[in-house]
Amino acid sequence: MIICPNCSRENEDHYKFCLGCGTEISRSDALPDVPPVATALPQVVPQIVPKAMPEAVPQAVPKAMPEAMPQQAVPEAVAVPARATPLPVATALPAATPAPPPALLPAASTPPPSLLPASASDAAPPTMDEDSLAGDEPMPDDLFSHGSMDAPPRSAPPERVESDLAFEGTVDAESLKEAPPVEPTRVARVVRVDDTRGEPPTERVPEPFASADSTSVSVDPAFDELHASMVSAVREAAGRRCRACGNAVPAGFKFCGVCGSRFELATPSVAPSARVRLTLVHPDGSEGESFELPAGECTVGRAQGLPLFVDDPFLAPRHATFHNGPGRVTVRDEGSLNGVFIRLRAEVELVHRDLFRVGQQLLRFEDLRHVRPVVPAATDGTLAFGSPTRGAWGRLTSLVAVDTPAQAWTLAGPQTLIGRERGEIRFPGDGFVSGSHCVISTRQGRYFLADQGSTNGTYLRLKGEQAITDDDLLLLGQQLFRVTSSPAD
Amino acid sequence: MTETLVCGSCGASVPSSHRFCGQCGSPMQGTQPRTAMQTAFFGAIQSDARARLVLIRGEGLDGVTFQLTGRHVAGRSTGSILFPDDGYLSPRHAEFFFEDERLYVQDASSLNGVFVRLRAPALLADGEVFLAGEELLRVQFGGLAGPAITGEDGHFFASPMPAVQSRITQVLEGGRPGLTVVAHAGSLVIGRERADLEFPNDRFISGRHCRVDFSPAGATVTDLGSRNGTFVRIRERQALADGDHIFLGRQLLRVELSA
């Protein structure tokens, strides 16, 4: 389950975009626990590998690959397990090492004959092993680049990752035995390997090693259990902590059980010396060009600043200034006509004359106490007559020109819902407004605006200088930009 | 006639056994019985009266009656028709007078104006106001173009401009604007429910109270048979007929002309 950092909706693990709001779901958010698990375990491996390999390698390799040069194969074979050391699976080996090799050897030697005729498939089993090895490397990015690019035939890459983490190596072992490698990706890889000539023997080696792993894992279920609990403990510690009280929030919970605060995935402000990019978001939600913000200040405007800013008549020549400073990235409006709008991610406080966008509407919030009378004040103490306010505290206007409201609504009661079909304020003709879009509420004499998980979002016009963080969406002129930040190398 | 007192503070009718006014809470001590008061009043000027103004309170309870004989000023602090506690009345608010055997009312440049209940549809100009139930509403025809944008600022990104600019704006206590509804279809219905301008909490408005039709000539206000009527602010002076109703500030008066 992935909690959308934008709207907190729960999404299936393999979703790339949030069902609730369309926000792209960051994979690193989804699996914050992968690195700690792998790094916690590697020490055991070096002891096992040398023992397992010397026996397995010389026997398996010559049989499987008669043409291959044994001299090359052995040293390379030693190198392969070394590369595999971070494998969590390998930790299960100690108990199993003495027994498996003999049992495995036949298994290891059976496939090659059938495979040999097809020259391309010679190296196929090794690549599969390499796959499983690479899949176990503790980089979440790796996992997902594998899932999305290198291994499309796999039905559910993330699940496979999960099973690796849980040490259920048997799955891989069985796929080795029962399903000889015929997947297109592997063929592609074999071609690549063939091009390098002389590598095949090397690639052959890991197979018995991997099989040994899987056998040994099934031998010791208690060990599995222990590690499974470690994994879940690490998972809970990483990321899912209440921002208000710091207690761990179990996966799937939307609120902290200790203090009741709404749980949000950490959206850390841009890290020191971060690389910050602005990516154009097209109206259909796809992403377009992307440019990195230079360090320091960068003023953008109509056909100015970054190449992203085209000749948009809704941009001022000098529209806004980004400041990419240490530990903090900010944006400020340079007094432009249309301003800079930011998509709401949480409830914000509203003050008199704040502007926000809902669908195609430009709305202005007005604190009724500060609304200017349309009747000139009398000098003789006469009160201006009018409709009873009946507890109204605010007014919302739809601006059709600068400072020119057309439609207007009074705001009364604890909260007012704005939507296309539901709510006290409706825009039935605006297809960009969600059924229920956002809510204006009042508590203790203050006013607040919150998006209701709308499809297109609620955008608030910035005042002064505002910090921006990863995954913020900014509206400048007619274009929408996504802010992405990543730590500098 | 049962013994009824008239509250000296707000004019409400109070049963003689009550010690406090049920409307405003003022003590009734020392208040003259209404019968006695009316008798005295009539006795003094009855012979000359050509018209009367009857104060209507709350749910149609008649209160004080003012005899109109010549020229009378109504206001908060000036004139013979005084309502010192009504802050919405200008000190000198309106004048009642006879001319050519007809009774007229004239706005004495008051802040809030004089409203007369519609007997027939009335044509309003841009910026004029009318009353439906407790709601004060203003008609507007244009003015949505906004200030001109100069220099290099470019276009303003705003809500879609409506095809029609005619609209009605509620004016709240204190003169501040409230609800505004644009007449996309050319006319707007005002009422408590199933209306373009809905005021579900207004006890004095009818379900469908009145309709405003916009045309190039102006806005025509038509009462839809409402219980309490639709009132339009008079421009300068207006002739009054028997049974007309007038709002001065919060005071609702009924005109009674002697035959």
XYZ file of C-alpha atoms in Angstrom:
748
model
C 0.000 0.000 0.000
C 1.353 3.399 -0.927
C -0.027 6.437 0.803
C -0.182 9.325 -1.634
C 1.935 12.131 -0.223
C -0.420 14.623 -1.782
C -3.867 13.463 -0.801
C -3.129 10.590 1.581
C -5.142 8.150 -0.453
C -4.081 4.526 -0.305
C -2.918 3.110 -3.588
C -1.859 -0.356 -4.677
C 1.858 -0.932 -4.644
C 2.244 -1.096 -8.387
C 0.397 2.148 -9.115
C 2.481 4.897 -10.614
C -0.094 7.620 -10.127
C -2.426 8.258 -7.233
C -6.000 7.227 -7.968
C -7.258 10.082 -5.845
C -5.381 13.046 -7.196
C -3.241 11.863 -10.067
C -0.021 12.733 -8.329
C 2.865 10.603 -9.432
C 3.740 8.261 -6.637
C 7.355 8.226 -5.759
C 8.678 4.696 -5.409
C 11.234 5.606 -2.850
C 8.370 6.693 -0.644
C 6.858 3.310 -1.028
C 9.813 1.267 0.127
C 11.812 3.325 2.539
C 13.052 0.219 4.293
C 15.001 -1.558 1.621
C 18.478 -0.219 2.283
C 18.558 -0.851 6.025
C 17.548 -4.473 5.588
C 20.286 -5.328 3.201
C 23.030 -3.508 4.981
C 22.204 -5.119 8.246
C 23.188 -8.558 7.085
C 26.257 -8.758 4.912
C 28.897 -9.912 7.396
C 27.850 -13.519 7.286
C 28.318 -13.851 3.608
C 32.098 -13.818 3.148
C 32.453 -16.909 5.319
C 30.039 -18.880 3.242
C 30.878 -17.962 -0.238
C 34.427 -19.244 -0.422
C 33.350 -22.583 0.990
C 30.454 -23.010 -1.328
C 32.105 -21.880 -4.460
C 35.341 -23.796 -4.846
C 33.490 -27.073 -4.852
C 30.641 -26.087 -7.040
C 32.438 -24.093 -9.614
C 35.020 -26.407 -11.063
C 32.580 -29.250 -11.431
C 29.643 -27.395 -12.756
C 31.407 -25.221 -15.194
C 33.337 -27.708 -17.251
C 30.322 -29.950 -17.668
C 27.960 -27.273 -18.674
C 30.328 -25.420 -20.923
C 32.760 -27.785 -22.546
C 34.072 -25.144 -24.904
C 34.610 -22.646 -22.159
C 38.056 -22.119 -20.731
C 38.210 -23.403 -17.147
C 41.204 -21.234 -16.335
C 39.200 -18.134 -16.838
C 36.135 -19.497 -15.255
C 37.477 -20.182 -11.813
C 38.886 -16.815 -10.879
C 35.879 -15.136 -12.333
C 33.659 -17.445 -10.426
C 35.173 -16.309 -7.208
C 34.512 -12.784 -8.232
C 30.852 -13.374 -8.797
C 29.991 -14.388 -5.262
C 31.906 -11.376 -4.104
C 29.592 -9.243 -6.103
C 26.727 -11.080 -4.524
C 27.809 -10.469 -0.968
C 25.114 -7.983 -0.087
C 22.578 -10.669 -0.796
C 20.389 -11.079 2.232
C 19.596 -14.544 0.975
C 23.166 -15.581 1.498
C 22.929 -15.142 5.206
C 20.919 -18.283 5.442
C 23.783 -20.327 4.118
C 25.824 -21.280 7.211
C 23.612 -24.150 8.235
C 23.129 -25.364 4.748
C 26.512 -25.089 3.133
C 27.856 -28.567 3.849
C 24.842 -30.425 2.560
C 23.587 -28.667 -0.528
C 26.442 -28.745 -3.006
C 26.295 -32.445 -3.812
C 22.541 -32.415 -4.054
C 22.629 -29.404 -6.215
C 25.222 -30.458 -8.645
C 23.010 -32.713 -10.659
C 20.369 -30.081 -10.762
C 22.873 -27.607 -11.917
C 24.154 -29.859 -14.599
C 20.827 -31.011 -15.980
C 19.700 -27.911 -17.791
C 22.819 -27.246 -19.813
C 22.455 -30.140 -22.278
C 19.042 -29.038 -23.306
C 20.237 -25.516 -23.467
C 23.407 -26.126 -25.308
C 21.969 -26.584 -28.804
C 20.699 -23.041 -28.798
C 23.823 -21.045 -28.571
C 21.982 -17.977 -27.401
C 20.615 -19.750 -24.374
C 24.018 -20.842 -23.134
C 24.359 -17.967 -20.860
C 20.725 -17.668 -20.009
C 20.748 -19.325 -16.607
C 23.585 -17.149 -15.437
C 21.758 -14.008 -16.420
C 18.775 -15.090 -14.509
C 20.996 -15.462 -11.502
C 22.425 -12.137 -12.136
C 18.937 -10.812 -12.200
C 18.162 -12.203 -8.848
C 21.437 -10.949 -7.516
C 20.958 -7.513 -8.912
C 17.455 -7.491 -7.612
C 18.811 -7.979 -4.171
C 21.097 -5.066 -4.271
C 19.979 -2.621 -1.708
C 19.200 0.331 -3.919
C 15.513 1.033 -4.225
C 16.102 2.894 -7.450
C 17.750 -0.167 -8.850
C 14.818 -2.262 -7.940
C 12.496 -0.090 -9.787
C 14.553 0.512 -12.807
C 14.671 -3.252 -13.077
C 11.000 -3.509 -12.574
C 10.024 -0.942 -15.093
C 12.652 -1.332 -17.783
C 14.701 -4.509 -17.684
C 12.063 -6.967 -16.760
C 8.757 -6.032 -18.303
C 7.618 -9.667 -18.635
C 7.453 -10.011 -14.895
C 3.922 -9.559 -13.840
C 4.572 -7.754 -10.599
C 8.114 -6.606 -10.012
C 7.483 -4.996 -6.637
C 6.119 -8.236 -5.270
C 9.192 -10.033 -6.288
C 11.196 -7.510 -4.433
C 9.105 -8.083 -1.404
C 9.638 -11.801 -1.565
C 13.360 -11.286 -1.764
C 13.238 -9.226 1.325
C 11.332 -11.904 3.106
C 13.972 -14.458 2.127
C 11.660 -16.648 0.197
C 14.388 -17.602 -2.154
C 12.582 -20.784 -3.169
C 10.633 -18.911 -5.748
C 13.771 -18.079 -7.624
C 15.174 -21.556 -7.293
C 12.066 -23.119 -8.713
C 11.943 -20.757 -11.569
C 15.479 -21.842 -12.251
C 14.634 -25.494 -12.365
C 11.155 -25.639 -13.719
C 11.030 -22.699 -15.988
C 14.116 -22.661 -18.099
C 14.916 -19.129 -19.075
C 13.091 -18.184 -22.205
C 11.986 -14.702 -21.264
C 12.750 -12.092 -23.883
C 14.786 -9.962 -21.551
C 17.176 -12.734 -20.871
C 17.656 -13.430 -24.489
C 18.463 -9.825 -24.971
C 20.998 -10.066 -22.254
C 22.522 -13.180 -23.609
C 23.161 -11.448 -26.840
C 24.943 -8.800 -24.959
C 26.980 -11.319 -23.039
C 27.863 -13.182 -26.177
C 29.230 -10.053 -27.631
C 31.779 -9.913 -24.885
C 33.022 -13.482 -25.521
C 34.759 -15.415 -22.813
C 32.279 -14.334 -20.178
C 29.878 -17.288 -20.295
C 31.769 -19.559 -17.920
C 31.757 -16.850 -15.367
C 28.105 -16.382 -15.665
C 27.520 -20.051 -15.227
C 28.796 -20.127 -11.709
C 26.205 -18.463 -9.590
C 23.515 -20.958 -10.385
C 24.441 -23.607 -7.823
C 25.159 -20.846 -5.434
C 21.707 -19.427 -5.758
C 20.153 -22.847 -5.533
C 22.060 -23.495 -2.398
C 20.612 -20.331 -0.977
C 17.092 -21.247 -1.617
C 17.463 -24.734 -0.234
C 19.068 -23.489 2.891
C 16.394 -20.879 3.418
C 13.680 -23.427 3.460
C 15.739 -25.445 5.931
C 15.556 -22.815 8.638
C 12.102 -21.209 8.939
C 12.854 -19.762 12.373
C 15.569 -17.699 10.831
C 13.111 -16.451 8.250
C 10.726 -15.447 10.914
C 13.355 -13.560 12.816
C 14.335 -11.633 9.761
C 10.809 -10.992 8.741
C 10.265 -9.313 12.075
C 13.467 -7.365 11.628
C 12.276 -6.228 8.272
C 8.988 -5.028 9.584
C 10.679 -3.295 12.486
C 13.007 -1.481 10.167
C 10.133 -0.668 7.884
C 8.255 0.956 10.690
C 11.211 2.887 11.892
C 11.940 4.289 8.479
C 9.706 7.101 7.422
C 6.424 6.269 9.056
C 6.738 8.418 12.078
C 4.185 10.937 13.262
C 5.450 14.404 12.525
C 3.700 15.761 15.576
C 4.765 13.340 18.291
C 7.400 11.155 16.663
C 5.744 7.833 17.341
C 5.775 5.136 14.704
C 2.652 4.960 12.597
C 1.911 1.462 11.251
C 1.585 1.170 7.510
C -1.906 1.854 6.274
C -2.820 4.154 9.146
C -3.846 7.640 8.203
C -3.684 9.098 11.667
C -1.195 8.775 14.479
C -2.572 6.425 17.089
C -0.794 8.274 19.877
C -1.708 11.894 19.271
C -4.310 11.717 16.528
C -2.419 13.915 14.104
C -2.967 13.204 10.474
C -0.111 11.112 9.206
C 1.603 12.415 6.137
C 4.549 10.900 4.442
C 7.519 13.040 5.176
C 7.827 15.811 2.669
C 11.152 17.120 3.788
C 11.997 20.603 2.737
C 14.608 20.629 0.063
C 17.822 19.324 1.501
C 20.976 21.362 1.669
C 22.567 21.923 -1.703
C 19.774 20.043 -3.362
C 19.349 19.859 -7.084
C 16.012 21.423 -7.839
C 14.233 20.994 -11.100
C 11.142 22.539 -12.571
C 9.256 20.212 -14.852
C 6.509 21.388 -17.128
C 3.265 19.522 -16.550
C 1.017 19.370 -19.589
C -2.736 19.769 -19.312
C -3.178 16.019 -19.779
C -0.964 15.395 -16.749
C 2.060 14.197 -18.700
C 5.374 15.790 -17.953
C 7.329 17.787 -20.438
C 10.556 19.683 -20.419
C 12.511 19.963 -17.256
C 15.226 22.358 -16.188
C 17.379 22.641 -13.163
C 17.269 25.772 -11.079
C 20.672 27.371 -10.843
C 22.055 28.030 -7.402
C 21.208 31.448 -6.052
C 18.510 33.673 -7.479
C 16.830 33.169 -10.798
C 14.165 35.552 -12.027
C 11.771 34.136 -14.558
C 9.194 35.803 -16.706
C 7.834 36.012 -20.191
C 10.484 34.393 -22.384
C 13.011 34.977 -19.668
C 14.963 33.126 -17.039
C 14.640 29.470 -17.902
C 13.822 28.034 -21.323
C 10.663 26.664 -19.759
C 9.131 30.084 -19.645
C 7.724 30.656 -23.060
C 6.187 33.764 -24.507
C 3.102 33.441 -22.359
C 0.993 36.615 -22.323
C -0.144 35.706 -18.819
C 3.393 36.029 -17.547
C 4.856 39.380 -16.596
C 8.230 40.174 -18.135
C 9.625 39.787 -14.629
C 7.217 37.427 -12.989
C 8.806 35.583 -10.109
C 12.160 34.887 -8.544
C 13.357 31.492 -7.395
C 16.067 31.371 -4.801
C 17.939 28.117 -4.612
C 19.799 28.621 -1.398
C 21.465 26.245 1.010
C 18.853 24.148 2.707
C 15.932 26.032 1.296
C 14.377 26.889 -2.003
C 11.929 29.742 -2.190
C 9.857 31.550 -4.757
C 8.456 35.044 -4.605
C 6.146 36.946 -6.867
C 7.774 39.989 -8.460
C 4.554 41.988 -8.301
C 3.215 40.312 -11.411
C -0.347 40.762 -12.533
C -1.252 37.108 -12.269
C 1.021 36.022 -9.480
C 2.306 32.600 -8.548
C -0.100 29.928 -7.349
C 0.851 26.832 -5.397
C -1.218 23.675 -5.139
C -2.502 23.104 -1.627
C -1.155 20.017 0.107
C -2.572 20.768 3.525
C -5.000 23.176 5.083
C -3.857 26.808 4.917
C -5.027 29.892 6.721
C -6.869 32.479 4.659
C -6.732 36.194 5.203
C -8.756 38.994 3.693
C -8.358 39.251 -0.075
C -6.463 35.993 -0.520
C -6.857 34.639 -4.035
C -7.167 31.007 -4.999
C -8.023 29.016 -8.072
C -10.583 26.233 -8.277
C -11.104 24.801 -11.734
C -11.377 27.768 -14.068
C -12.445 30.104 -11.295
C -10.349 32.805 -9.719
C -11.823 33.241 -6.257
C -11.155 35.871 -3.646
C -11.768 35.307 0.009
C -12.960 38.334 1.945
C -13.206 38.721 5.682
C -16.626 40.303 6.097
C -15.306 42.612 8.799
C -13.055 44.226 6.226
C -15.415 44.329 3.262
C -15.859 47.911 2.149
C -19.454 49.172 2.246
C -21.021 50.085 -1.063
C -23.049 52.764 0.707
C -21.170 55.886 1.762
C -21.023 56.265 5.521
C -23.369 58.778 7.081
C -21.991 61.608 9.196
C -25.109 61.899 11.333
C -24.860 58.539 13.064
C -27.343 56.768 10.857
C -26.650 53.075 10.392
C -26.544 51.675 6.885
C -29.596 49.515 6.410
C -29.327 46.095 4.826
C -30.086 42.428 4.963
C -29.339 40.747 8.295
C -25.942 39.040 8.130
C -27.259 36.004 10.067
C -23.836 35.028 11.319
C -22.017 35.427 8.019
C -18.289 35.950 8.558
C -16.893 35.957 5.084
C -17.549 36.486 1.465
C -16.237 34.697 -1.562
C -16.152 36.409 -4.924
C -15.314 35.184 -8.382
C -13.124 37.732 -10.131
C -13.688 38.234 -13.840
C -11.183 41.058 -14.137
C -8.640 42.776 -11.914
C -10.339 43.510 -8.604
C -13.732 42.978 -10.272
C -16.020 40.417 -8.721
C -18.990 39.065 -10.614
C -20.602 36.198 -8.712
C -20.317 36.351 -4.921
C -21.360 34.263 -1.942
C -21.586 34.886 1.764
C -19.832 32.431 4.055
C -21.613 31.436 7.243
C -21.484 28.485 9.605
C -18.427 26.437 10.515
C -17.605 25.448 6.961
C -18.607 25.944 3.362
C -18.029 23.298 0.718
C -17.163 24.300 -2.819
C -17.797 21.801 -5.612
C -19.220 21.194 -9.010
C -22.253 19.254 -7.808
C -22.121 19.349 -4.038
C -21.673 22.052 -1.503
C -23.028 25.435 -0.647
C -21.107 27.001 -3.519
C -21.431 25.149 -6.801
C -19.919 25.535 -10.250
C -22.031 23.144 -12.303
C -20.657 24.472 -15.569
C -16.965 24.126 -14.755
C -15.695 20.672 -15.673
C -12.376 21.315 -13.930
C -14.063 21.546 -10.552
C -14.436 18.249 -8.705
C -17.777 17.121 -7.297
C -16.654 18.348 -3.911
C -13.507 20.335 -4.362
C -12.468 22.307 -1.318
C -13.706 23.643 1.992
C -13.482 27.035 3.625
C -13.880 26.865 7.353
C -13.586 29.061 10.394
C -12.302 28.325 13.871
C -11.627 30.800 16.647
C -11.970 33.811 14.414
C -9.531 32.477 11.825
C -10.265 31.159 8.385
C -8.909 28.132 6.568
C -8.929 26.597 3.138
C -8.382 22.896 2.452
C -8.569 20.855 -0.706
C -10.929 17.887 -0.592
C -8.844 15.532 -2.719
C -9.932 17.271 -5.880
C -8.642 16.020 -9.199
C -7.197 19.295 -10.366
C -6.310 20.754 -7.028
C -6.818 24.037 -5.264
C -4.153 26.654 -5.887
C -3.432 29.514 -3.522
C -1.748 32.684 -4.714
C 1.533 33.226 -2.935
C 2.221 36.312 -0.926
C 5.755 37.353 -0.232
C 8.426 34.720 -0.312
C 7.448 31.107 0.147
C 9.521 27.981 0.618
C 8.843 25.275 -1.914
C 9.490 21.594 -1.443
C 9.792 18.474 -3.475
C 6.678 17.634 -5.469
C 5.075 21.044 -5.083
C 3.099 22.214 -8.080
C 3.371 25.838 -9.138
C 1.174 27.725 -11.532
C 2.899 30.564 -13.360
C 1.060 32.197 -16.209
C -0.795 29.488 -18.056
C 1.689 26.756 -17.217
C 1.996 24.293 -14.411
C 5.369 23.208 -13.041
C 6.345 20.385 -10.743
C 9.173 20.979 -8.321
C 11.481 18.038 -7.833
C 14.508 18.034 -5.652
C 17.176 15.464 -5.125
C 20.279 15.656 -2.993
C 23.307 16.765 -4.914
C 25.974 14.118 -5.501
C -62.488 46.530 24.127
C -60.006 44.578 26.217
C -57.484 46.513 28.166
C -54.344 46.825 26.048
C -51.326 48.944 26.683
C -48.931 50.328 24.131
C -45.277 50.046 24.981
C -43.798 53.492 25.253
C -40.479 52.225 24.033
C -41.280 50.168 20.952
C -44.980 50.654 20.394
C -45.934 47.021 20.760
C -49.350 46.075 22.097
C -49.053 44.658 25.600
C -51.852 43.136 27.654
C -52.578 45.326 30.633
C -51.734 42.577 33.106
C -48.108 42.433 31.901
C -45.497 44.449 33.695
C -42.962 44.340 30.869
C -43.227 44.657 27.122
C -42.915 41.289 25.421
C -41.217 42.832 22.412
C -38.512 44.976 23.913
C -38.570 44.242 27.625
C -39.230 47.828 28.714
C -41.172 48.198 31.951
C -44.809 49.035 31.397
C -45.138 51.000 34.608
C -46.930 54.285 34.117
C -47.921 53.557 30.548
C -51.310 54.891 29.563
C -53.860 52.325 28.483
C -54.077 52.296 24.722
C -57.775 53.030 24.635
C -57.244 56.178 26.605
C -54.329 57.214 24.429
C -56.214 56.677 21.202
C -59.181 58.534 22.460
C -57.069 61.502 23.335
C -55.282 61.447 20.022
C -58.434 61.252 17.959
C -60.125 63.851 19.966
C -57.462 66.416 19.246
C -57.084 66.167 15.508
C -59.730 63.890 14.169
C -61.676 66.551 12.426
C -58.752 67.667 10.276
C -57.274 64.286 9.387
C -57.198 63.488 5.700
C -54.891 60.503 6.039
C -53.365 58.283 8.645
C -50.186 56.304 8.909
C -50.616 53.132 10.887
C -47.495 51.569 12.306
C -47.354 47.843 11.673
C -45.303 45.793 14.020
C -44.134 42.215 13.752
C -46.798 39.862 12.498
C -49.255 42.522 11.472
C -50.056 44.013 14.873
C -51.107 47.552 14.409
C -49.563 50.062 16.676
C -49.524 53.803 16.811
C -51.496 55.783 14.283
C -50.239 59.078 12.999
C -52.814 61.571 11.707
C -51.681 63.426 8.624
C -53.162 66.866 8.283
C -50.594 68.923 6.427
C -46.844 68.605 6.073
C -45.136 66.125 8.382
C -41.517 65.242 8.732
C -40.539 61.740 9.772
C -37.132 60.948 11.225
C -35.010 59.877 14.130
C -34.756 63.276 15.791
C -36.664 65.809 13.696
C -40.342 66.159 12.882
C -43.641 64.973 14.187
C -43.311 61.302 13.201
C -40.448 60.268 15.423
C -38.719 56.950 15.904
C -35.796 57.878 18.124
C -34.636 54.296 18.602
C -34.338 53.357 14.943
C -30.695 53.857 14.001
C -31.451 53.231 10.346
C -33.460 56.462 10.118
C -31.694 59.635 9.271
C -32.404 62.466 11.715
C -34.671 63.942 9.084
C -35.716 61.058 6.890
C -38.890 61.682 4.885
C -41.669 64.142 4.369
C -45.365 63.535 3.938
C -47.423 66.273 2.348
C -50.552 66.929 0.334
C -50.561 68.460 -3.099
C -53.571 68.702 -5.397
C -55.569 66.620 -2.964
C -53.094 63.778 -3.104
C -50.796 62.495 -0.429
C -47.127 62.289 -1.330
C -44.069 60.942 0.379
C -40.666 62.376 -0.393
C -37.209 61.155 0.596
C -35.509 63.891 2.584
C -32.047 62.905 1.324
C -31.954 60.077 3.821
C -29.150 57.560 3.930
C -31.309 54.486 3.653
C -34.235 55.829 1.728
C -37.961 55.334 1.644
C -39.403 52.111 0.266
C -42.914 51.728 -1.092
C -44.570 48.382 -1.698
C -45.036 47.487 -5.349
C -48.545 47.511 -6.726
C -47.361 46.875 -10.271
C -44.052 45.866 -11.824
C -41.484 48.640 -11.520
C -38.540 49.490 -13.720
C -35.263 49.948 -11.869
C -32.136 51.639 -13.142
C -28.553 50.509 -12.550
C -27.694 50.643 -8.864
C -31.251 50.952 -7.571
C -32.387 48.823 -4.666
C -35.467 46.953 -3.562
C -36.559 44.948 -0.539
C -37.875 41.384 -0.486
C -38.522 39.985 2.967
C -35.573 41.206 5.009
C -33.254 41.273 2.024
C -32.024 44.513 0.536
C -31.058 43.886 -3.072
C -29.362 46.045 -5.658
C -29.563 45.617 -9.406
C -26.452 46.174 -11.508
C -26.063 46.069 -15.261
C -22.393 46.280 -16.110
C -19.050 47.362 -14.792
C -17.339 43.994 -14.971
C -14.683 45.052 -17.438
C -12.324 45.949 -14.638
C -9.576 48.525 -14.721
C -7.559 48.745 -17.896
C -4.272 46.911 -17.809
C -1.435 49.078 -18.993
C 2.122 48.435 -19.993
C 3.659 45.032 -20.275
C 1.653 43.283 -17.632
C -0.113 41.090 -20.135
C -3.475 39.466 -19.715
C -5.180 38.811 -16.437
C -5.992 35.192 -15.683
C -9.511 35.393 -14.247
C -12.763 33.510 -13.958
C -14.660 33.231 -17.231
C -16.447 36.474 -18.046
C -20.190 35.860 -18.040
C -21.997 36.548 -21.302
C -24.445 38.704 -19.353
C -23.292 41.216 -16.799
C -26.706 41.965 -15.285
C -26.777 40.858 -11.702
C -28.315 41.327 -8.293
C -26.252 41.957 -5.189
C -27.484 41.608 -1.653
C -26.595 44.574 0.537
C -25.828 43.557 4.102
C -26.214 45.573 7.285
C -23.575 48.222 7.290
C -23.835 48.610 3.529
C -21.428 45.779 2.683
C -22.080 43.611 -0.336
C -23.092 40.006 0.212
C -24.417 37.468 -2.246
C -24.192 38.344 -5.934
C -25.915 36.336 -8.652
C -25.442 36.958 -12.353
C -28.578 36.774 -14.486
C -27.243 34.288 -17.023
C -30.749 33.586 -18.296
C -31.855 37.217 -18.275
C -34.040 37.028 -15.200
C -33.673 36.053 -11.569
C -36.187 34.802 -9.046
C -35.784 35.718 -5.393
C -37.272 33.546 -2.682
C -36.792 31.127 0.138
C -36.504 28.016 -2.024
C -36.175 26.991 -5.675
C -35.010 30.474 -6.496
C -31.910 31.959 -8.073
C -31.274 33.980 -4.959
C -32.277 31.766 -2.061
C -32.631 33.014 1.477
C -33.700 29.942 3.428
C -33.334 31.695 6.779
C -35.416 34.749 5.978
C -38.725 34.327 7.758
C -40.332 37.173 5.880
C -39.595 36.057 2.358
C -42.003 33.882 0.397
C -40.994 30.677 -1.390
C -40.947 32.519 -4.702
C -41.114 36.120 -3.744
C -40.380 38.262 -6.758
C -38.713 38.170 -10.139
C -36.360 40.596 -11.821
C -36.274 40.676 -15.618
C -33.328 42.402 -17.205
C -33.732 44.177 -20.508
C -31.874 46.959 -22.257
C -34.361 49.369 -20.700
C -33.527 48.308 -17.157
C -34.568 45.783 -14.568
C -38.253 45.127 -14.089
C -39.203 43.930 -10.620
C -42.416 41.934 -10.401
C -43.884 40.670 -7.157
C -44.917 37.032 -7.433
C -47.804 37.276 -4.997
C -45.566 37.313 -1.942
C -47.114 37.537 1.490
C -45.135 40.540 2.656
C -44.648 42.299 -0.636
C -41.730 43.730 -2.554
C -40.653 47.278 -1.818
C -38.806 49.610 -4.135
C -36.848 52.614 -2.989
C -38.472 55.777 -4.295
C -36.350 58.219 -6.247
C -37.718 61.599 -5.181
C -41.336 61.705 -4.287
C -44.194 59.407 -4.882
C -47.963 59.674 -4.658
C -49.539 57.343 -2.137
C -52.822 55.478 -2.381
C -54.989 53.980 0.312
C -53.487 50.732 1.552
C -49.940 51.505 0.425
C -47.154 50.250 2.643
C -44.015 52.219 3.363
C -40.711 51.243 5.010
C -38.848 53.982 6.830
C -35.768 52.441 8.383
C -37.212 49.444 10.201
C -40.641 50.979 10.538
C -43.379 49.603 8.369
C -46.341 51.954 7.965
C -49.660 51.500 6.277
C -51.305 54.437 4.552
C -54.995 54.984 5.181
C -56.667 57.745 3.232
C -60.008 59.154 4.274
C -62.585 58.679 1.588
